[in-house]
Coordinates of N, CA and C in Angstrom, one line a residue:
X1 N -87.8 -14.1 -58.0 CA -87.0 -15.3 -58.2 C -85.5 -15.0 -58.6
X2 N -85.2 -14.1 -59.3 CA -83.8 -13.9 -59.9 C -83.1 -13.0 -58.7
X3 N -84.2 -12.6 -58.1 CA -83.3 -11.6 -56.4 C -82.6 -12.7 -55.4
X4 N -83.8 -13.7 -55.5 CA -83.3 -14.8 -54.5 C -82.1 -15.6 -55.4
X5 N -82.3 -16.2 -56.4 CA -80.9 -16.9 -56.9 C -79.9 -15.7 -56.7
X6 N -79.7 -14.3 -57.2 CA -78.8 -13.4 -56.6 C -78.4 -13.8 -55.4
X7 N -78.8 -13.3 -54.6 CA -78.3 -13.8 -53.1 C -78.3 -15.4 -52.5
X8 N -78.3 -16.0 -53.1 CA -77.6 -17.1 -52.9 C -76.5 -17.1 -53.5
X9 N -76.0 -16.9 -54.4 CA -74.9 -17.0 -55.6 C -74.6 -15.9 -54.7
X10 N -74.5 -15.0 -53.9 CA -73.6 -13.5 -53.5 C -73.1 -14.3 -52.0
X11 N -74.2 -15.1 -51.7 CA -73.8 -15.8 -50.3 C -72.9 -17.0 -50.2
X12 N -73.2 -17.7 -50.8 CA -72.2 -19.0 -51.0 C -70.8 -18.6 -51.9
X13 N -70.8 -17.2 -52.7 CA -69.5 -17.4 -53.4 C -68.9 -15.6 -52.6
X14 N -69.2 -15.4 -51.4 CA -68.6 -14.7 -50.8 C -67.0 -14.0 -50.4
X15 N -66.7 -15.5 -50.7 CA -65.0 -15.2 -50.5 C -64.7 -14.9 -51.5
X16 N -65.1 -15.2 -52.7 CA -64.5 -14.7 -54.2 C -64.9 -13.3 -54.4
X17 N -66.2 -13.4 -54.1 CA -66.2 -11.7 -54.6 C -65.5 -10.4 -54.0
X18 N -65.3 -11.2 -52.6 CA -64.7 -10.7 -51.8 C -63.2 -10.1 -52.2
X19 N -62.8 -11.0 -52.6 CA -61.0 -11.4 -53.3 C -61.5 -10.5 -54.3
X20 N -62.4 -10.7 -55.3 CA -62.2 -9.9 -56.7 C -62.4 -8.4 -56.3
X21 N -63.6 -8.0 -55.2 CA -63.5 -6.7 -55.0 C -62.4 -5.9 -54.7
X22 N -61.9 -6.8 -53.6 CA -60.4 -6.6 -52.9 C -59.4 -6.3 -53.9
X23 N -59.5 -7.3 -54.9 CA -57.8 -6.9 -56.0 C -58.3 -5.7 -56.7
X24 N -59.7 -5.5 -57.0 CA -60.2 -4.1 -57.7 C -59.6 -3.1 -57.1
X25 N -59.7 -3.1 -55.3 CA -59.4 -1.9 -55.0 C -58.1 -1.7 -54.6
X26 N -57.5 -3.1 -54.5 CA -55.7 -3.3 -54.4 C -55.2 -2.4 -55.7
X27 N -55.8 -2.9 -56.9 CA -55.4 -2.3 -57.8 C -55.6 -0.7 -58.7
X28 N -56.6 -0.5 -57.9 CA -56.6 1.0 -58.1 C -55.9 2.3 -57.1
X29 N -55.8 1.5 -56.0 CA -55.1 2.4 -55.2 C -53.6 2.1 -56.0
X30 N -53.1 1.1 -55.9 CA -51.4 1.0 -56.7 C -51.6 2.0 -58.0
X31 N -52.8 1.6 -58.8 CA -52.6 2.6 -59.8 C -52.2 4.7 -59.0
X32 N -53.6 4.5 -57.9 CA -53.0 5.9 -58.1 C -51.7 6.1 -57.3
X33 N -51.3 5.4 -56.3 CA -50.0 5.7 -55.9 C -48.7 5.5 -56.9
X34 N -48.9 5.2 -58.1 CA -47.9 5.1 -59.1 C -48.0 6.3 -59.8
X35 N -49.5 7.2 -60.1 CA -49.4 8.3 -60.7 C -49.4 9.7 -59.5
X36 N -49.4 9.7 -58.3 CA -49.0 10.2 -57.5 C -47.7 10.5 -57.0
X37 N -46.8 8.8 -57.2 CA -45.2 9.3 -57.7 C -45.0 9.8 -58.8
X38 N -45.4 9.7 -59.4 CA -44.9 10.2 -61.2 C -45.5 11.8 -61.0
X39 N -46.5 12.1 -60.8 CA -46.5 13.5 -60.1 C -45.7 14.2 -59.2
X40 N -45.6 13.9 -57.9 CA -44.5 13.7 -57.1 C -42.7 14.4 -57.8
X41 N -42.5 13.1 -58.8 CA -41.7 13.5 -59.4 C -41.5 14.5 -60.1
X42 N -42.9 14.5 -60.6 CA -42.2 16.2 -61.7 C -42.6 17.6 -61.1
X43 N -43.4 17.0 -60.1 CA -43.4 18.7 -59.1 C -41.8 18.9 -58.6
X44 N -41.2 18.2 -58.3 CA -40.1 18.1 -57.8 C -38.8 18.3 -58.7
X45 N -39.1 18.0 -59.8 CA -37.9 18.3 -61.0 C -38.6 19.7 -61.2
X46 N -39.6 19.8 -61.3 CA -39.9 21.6 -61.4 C -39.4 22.2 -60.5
X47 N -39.6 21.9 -59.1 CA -39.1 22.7 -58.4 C -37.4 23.0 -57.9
X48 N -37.0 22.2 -58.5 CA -35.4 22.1 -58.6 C -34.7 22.9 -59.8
X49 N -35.6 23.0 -60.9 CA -35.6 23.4 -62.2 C -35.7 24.9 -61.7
X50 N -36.8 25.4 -61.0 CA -36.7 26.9 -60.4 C -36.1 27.0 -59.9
X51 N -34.9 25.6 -58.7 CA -34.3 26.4 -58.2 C -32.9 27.0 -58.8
X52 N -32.7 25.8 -59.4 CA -31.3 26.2 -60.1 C -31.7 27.5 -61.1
X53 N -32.6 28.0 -61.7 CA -33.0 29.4 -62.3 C -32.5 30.6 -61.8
X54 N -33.1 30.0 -60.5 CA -33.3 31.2 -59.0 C -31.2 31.5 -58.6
X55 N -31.4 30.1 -58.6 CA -29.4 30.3 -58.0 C -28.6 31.0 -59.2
X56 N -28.7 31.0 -60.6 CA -28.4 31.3 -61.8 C -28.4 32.9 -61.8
X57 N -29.5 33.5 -61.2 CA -30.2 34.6 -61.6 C -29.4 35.4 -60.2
X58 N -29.0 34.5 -59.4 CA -28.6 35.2 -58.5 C -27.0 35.7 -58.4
X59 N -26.3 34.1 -58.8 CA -24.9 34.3 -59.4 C -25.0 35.3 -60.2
X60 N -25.5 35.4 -61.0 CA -25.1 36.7 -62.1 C -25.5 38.1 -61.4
X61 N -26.2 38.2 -60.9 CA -26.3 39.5 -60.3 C -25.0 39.5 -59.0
X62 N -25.3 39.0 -58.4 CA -23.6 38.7 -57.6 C -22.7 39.4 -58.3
X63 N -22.5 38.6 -59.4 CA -21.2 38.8 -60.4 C -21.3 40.0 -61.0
X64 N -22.2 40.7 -61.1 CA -22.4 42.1 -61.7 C -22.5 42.9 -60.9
X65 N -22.6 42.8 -59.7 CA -22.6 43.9 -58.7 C -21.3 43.9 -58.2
X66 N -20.9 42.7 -57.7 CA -19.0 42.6 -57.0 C -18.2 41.8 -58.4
X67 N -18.3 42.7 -59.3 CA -17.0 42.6 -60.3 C -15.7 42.8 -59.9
X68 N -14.7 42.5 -60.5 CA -13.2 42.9 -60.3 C -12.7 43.7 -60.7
X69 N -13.6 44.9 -61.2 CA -13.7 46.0 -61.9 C -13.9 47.1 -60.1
X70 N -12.7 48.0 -59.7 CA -13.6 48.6 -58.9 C -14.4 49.4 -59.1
X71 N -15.2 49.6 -58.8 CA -16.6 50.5 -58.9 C -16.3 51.8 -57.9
X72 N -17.4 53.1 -58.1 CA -17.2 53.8 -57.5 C -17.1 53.5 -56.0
X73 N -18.4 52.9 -55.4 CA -18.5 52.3 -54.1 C -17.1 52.2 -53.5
X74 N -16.3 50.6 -54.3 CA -15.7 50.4 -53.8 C -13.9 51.3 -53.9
X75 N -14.0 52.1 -54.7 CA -13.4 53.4 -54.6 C -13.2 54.1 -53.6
X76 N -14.6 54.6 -53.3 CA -14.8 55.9 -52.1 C -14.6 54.8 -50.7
X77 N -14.5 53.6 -50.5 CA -14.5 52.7 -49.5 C -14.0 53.5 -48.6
X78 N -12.0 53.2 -48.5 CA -11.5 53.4 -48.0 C -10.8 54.5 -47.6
X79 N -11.7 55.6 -48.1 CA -11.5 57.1 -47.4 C -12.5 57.3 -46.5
X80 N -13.6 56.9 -46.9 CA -14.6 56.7 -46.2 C -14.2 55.9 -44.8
X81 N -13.8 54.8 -44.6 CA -13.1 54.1 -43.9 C -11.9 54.7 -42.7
X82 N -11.6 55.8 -43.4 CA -10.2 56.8 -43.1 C -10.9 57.8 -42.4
X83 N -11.9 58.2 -42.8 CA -12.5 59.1 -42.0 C -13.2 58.6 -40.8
X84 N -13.6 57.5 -40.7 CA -14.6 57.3 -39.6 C -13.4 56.8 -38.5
X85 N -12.7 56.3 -39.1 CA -11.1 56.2 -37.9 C -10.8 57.1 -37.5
X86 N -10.5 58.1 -38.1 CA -9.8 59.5 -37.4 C -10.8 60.2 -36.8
X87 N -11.9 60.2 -37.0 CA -12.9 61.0 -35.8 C -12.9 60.2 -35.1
X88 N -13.2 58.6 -34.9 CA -13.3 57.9 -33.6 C -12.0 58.1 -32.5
X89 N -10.7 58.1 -33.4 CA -9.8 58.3 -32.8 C -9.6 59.7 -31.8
X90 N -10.2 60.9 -32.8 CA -10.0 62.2 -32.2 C -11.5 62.1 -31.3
X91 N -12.1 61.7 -31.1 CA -13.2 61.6 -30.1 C -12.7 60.4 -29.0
X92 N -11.8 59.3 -29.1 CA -11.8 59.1 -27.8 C -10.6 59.9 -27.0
X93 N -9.7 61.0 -27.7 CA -8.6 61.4 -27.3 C -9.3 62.9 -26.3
X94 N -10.5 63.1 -27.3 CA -11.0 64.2 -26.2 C -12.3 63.8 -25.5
X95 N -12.2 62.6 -25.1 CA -13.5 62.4 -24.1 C -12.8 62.2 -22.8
X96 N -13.5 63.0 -21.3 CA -12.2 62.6 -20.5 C -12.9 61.6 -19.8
X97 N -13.5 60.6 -19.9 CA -13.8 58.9 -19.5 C -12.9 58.6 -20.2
X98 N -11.7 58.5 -21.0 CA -10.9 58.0 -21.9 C -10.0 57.7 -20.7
X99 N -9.6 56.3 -20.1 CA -8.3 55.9 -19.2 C -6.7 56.0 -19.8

């Protein structure tokens, strides 16, 4: 008796349960696409957070490797530089493909 009045009451008020299931699940999905942005968001402020770390960590090493200070490196540069001219030059003077 109470299965049949069930399904009468499920059958005649169809459209409503319909509507109420419906806004149930309208409203749980908006819930999770609201905590999906809000996730969203802070993976994203993390990951901006690492990067400016990352760019920080790199400026400074930049900055400590090419100081304004010269370094030996850039010391020995330009002998170094002086020599690889003057043998290219004395090697294309004695190559005789040289026009």
């Amino acid at each position: 008796m109470a299965v049949d009045n069930l399904k009468q009451f499920v059958f005649r008020n169809k459209e409503v349960l319909m509507f109420i299931v419906g806004f149930g699940v309208m409203h749980i999905g908006w819930y999770n696409l609201q905590r999906n942005s809000s996730l969203n968001k802070a993976i994203a402020a993390s990951r901006d957070k690492e990067t400016i770390k990352e760019y920080k960590r790199l400026e400074r090493e930049i900055n400590a490797n090419w100081s304004e200070k010269p370094s030996s490196q850039q010391q020995h540069q330009p002998q170094t530089s002086g020599i690889i001219l003057s043998s290219a030059t004395s090697f294309t003077e004695k190559s005789p493909n040289a026009h």
